[in-house]
Amino acid sequence: MTMQRLLFLFGLSVLLAGCSTGRLGSEYFAGENNSDMGVRYLLGRGVPQDNEKAFYYFNRAAGSDDAFAQNELGYLYAAGKGTPRDYGKALYYYQKAANHGLASAQYSLGQMYLYGLGTPVNKGLALNWFQKSANNGFAPAKTMLARLR
């Protein structure tokens, strides 16, 4: 799998997570907490799109144990958006979000283990995280499991 395709999949997981959590609806932007602002800047919703500002706000929210923000930080580190690419940090934040049961983070963590990004390749752990994600209803994880088995 090419790096571009892998980054596309990470981005897709972010979009799907946003859709599944309702964080993309206009009613969600009524508040102004750090995750809200991170989403605004990541997507350019009501503000100019700015990955560095998105990173700043998600980083603040992740410090408050916000699983959504932790997942977004994982994506930003993996894609090198708003911060230098760092697969080790991406793995760390995906793990934190996955431990909260966030299906998209569990899927992304499986991708990290499957392709050895920030960690040695470990197909067993990858399958484990894909299964957890699939059990939480994340369709891309179900597709990945079918492909790998």
Coordinates of C-alpha atoms in Angstrom, one line a residue:
M1 CA 0.0 0.0 0.0
T2 CA 1.4 3.4 -0.9
M3 CA 2.0 6.1 1.6
Q4 CA -0.6 8.3 -0.2
R5 CA -3.2 5.7 0.1
L6 CA -2.4 5.1 3.7
L7 CA -2.7 8.8 4.5
F8 CA -6.0 8.9 2.6
L9 CA -7.3 6.1 4.8
F10 CA -6.2 8.0 7.9
G11 CA -8.0 11.1 6.6
L12 CA -11.1 9.1 5.8
S13 CA -11.2 7.7 9.3
V14 CA -11.1 11.3 10.6
L15 CA -14.0 12.3 8.4
L16 CA -16.0 9.1 9.3
A17 CA -15.3 9.7 13.0
G18 CA -16.6 13.3 12.7
C19 CA -19.7 12.1 10.9
S20 CA -20.4 9.3 13.4
T21 CA -19.9 11.6 16.5
G22 CA -22.0 14.4 15.1
R23 CA -19.1 16.8 15.4
L24 CA -19.6 18.1 11.8
G25 CA -23.1 19.4 12.2
S26 CA -23.7 23.1 12.4
E27 CA -25.4 22.7 15.8
Y28 CA -22.2 21.4 17.3
F29 CA -20.3 24.6 16.6
A30 CA -22.5 26.6 19.0
G31 CA -19.9 25.9 21.8
E32 CA -16.3 27.1 21.7
N33 CA -14.3 24.4 23.5
N34 CA -10.9 23.3 22.3
S35 CA -12.2 20.3 20.3
D36 CA -14.8 22.5 18.6
M37 CA -12.1 25.0 17.6
G38 CA -9.8 22.2 16.4
V39 CA -12.6 20.9 14.1
R40 CA -13.3 24.4 12.9
Y41 CA -9.7 25.0 11.9
L42 CA -9.1 21.5 10.5
L43 CA -12.1 21.7 8.2
G44 CA -12.2 25.5 7.7
R45 CA -15.7 25.8 9.2
G46 CA -16.4 29.4 9.8
V47 CA -12.7 30.2 10.0
P48 CA -9.9 29.9 7.4
Q49 CA -8.6 26.3 7.3
D50 CA -5.4 26.1 9.3
N51 CA -3.8 22.8 10.3
E52 CA -1.4 24.4 12.8
K53 CA -4.3 26.1 14.7
A54 CA -6.2 22.8 14.5
F55 CA -3.2 21.0 16.0
Y56 CA -3.0 23.6 18.8
Y57 CA -6.6 23.3 19.8
F58 CA -6.7 19.4 19.6
N59 CA -3.5 19.3 21.7
R60 CA -5.2 21.4 24.4
A61 CA -8.3 19.2 24.3
A62 CA -6.3 16.0 24.3
G63 CA -4.7 17.1 27.6
S64 CA -8.2 17.0 29.1
D65 CA -8.5 13.3 28.1
D66 CA -10.8 14.0 25.1
A67 CA -10.8 10.9 23.0
F68 CA -11.9 12.7 19.8
A69 CA -9.1 15.2 20.1
Q70 CA -6.6 12.4 20.8
N71 CA -7.7 10.7 17.6
E72 CA -7.4 13.9 15.7
L73 CA -3.8 14.4 17.0
G74 CA -3.0 10.9 15.9
Y75 CA -4.1 11.8 12.4
L76 CA -2.3 15.1 12.4
Y77 CA 1.0 13.5 13.5
A78 CA 0.5 10.6 11.0
A79 CA -0.2 13.0 8.1
G80 CA 2.3 15.7 9.1
K81 CA -0.4 18.3 9.1
G82 CA 0.1 21.3 11.4
T83 CA 3.2 19.5 12.9
P84 CA 6.1 17.5 11.6
R85 CA 5.2 13.9 10.8
D86 CA 5.9 11.6 13.8
Y87 CA 4.5 8.1 13.6
G88 CA 5.6 7.4 17.2
K89 CA 3.4 10.2 18.5
A90 CA 0.6 9.3 16.1
L91 CA 0.7 5.8 17.6
Y92 CA 0.6 7.2 21.1
Y93 CA -2.5 9.3 20.5
Y94 CA -4.3 6.7 18.5
Q95 CA -3.7 4.3 21.4
K96 CA -5.1 6.7 24.0
A97 CA -8.2 7.3 21.9
A98 CA -8.6 3.6 21.1
N99 CA -8.4 2.8 24.8
H100 CA -11.5 5.0 25.2
G101 CA -13.3 2.7 22.7
L102 CA -13.3 5.1 19.8
A103 CA -13.8 2.9 16.8
S104 CA -12.0 5.1 14.2
A105 CA -9.0 5.3 16.5
Q106 CA -9.0 1.5 16.9
Y107 CA -9.0 1.1 13.1
S108 CA -6.2 3.6 12.7
L109 CA -4.2 1.9 15.4
G110 CA -4.7 -1.4 13.5
Q111 CA -3.3 0.4 10.4
M112 CA -0.2 1.5 12.3
Y113 CA 0.5 -2.1 13.5
L114 CA -0.3 -3.6 10.1
Y115 CA 2.2 -1.3 8.2
G116 CA 4.7 -0.8 11.0
L117 CA 4.3 2.9 11.4
G118 CA 5.8 4.1 14.6
T119 CA 6.1 0.5 15.7
P120 CA 7.3 -2.9 14.4
V121 CA 4.8 -4.6 12.1
N122 CA 2.5 -6.8 14.2
K123 CA -0.3 -8.4 12.3
G124 CA -1.7 -10.0 15.4
L125 CA -2.2 -6.7 17.2
A126 CA -3.4 -5.2 13.9
L127 CA -6.1 -7.8 13.7
N128 CA -7.0 -7.3 17.3
W129 CA -7.6 -3.6 16.9
F130 CA -9.5 -4.1 13.6
Q131 CA -11.7 -6.6 15.4
K132 CA -12.4 -4.1 18.2
S133 CA -13.2 -1.4 15.7
A134 CA -15.5 -3.7 13.7
N135 CA -17.2 -4.8 17.0
N136 CA -17.9 -1.1 17.5
G137 CA -19.6 -0.9 14.1
F138 CA -16.8 0.8 12.1
A139 CA -17.4 -0.4 8.5
P140 CA -13.8 0.1 7.2
A141 CA -12.6 -2.2 9.9
K142 CA -15.0 -4.9 8.8
T143 CA -13.8 -4.5 5.2
M144 CA -10.2 -4.7 6.4
L145 CA -10.8 -7.9 8.4
A146 CA -12.4 -9.6 5.4
R147 CA -9.4 -8.6 3.3
L148 CA -6.9 -9.9 5.7
R149 CA -8.5 -13.2 6.5

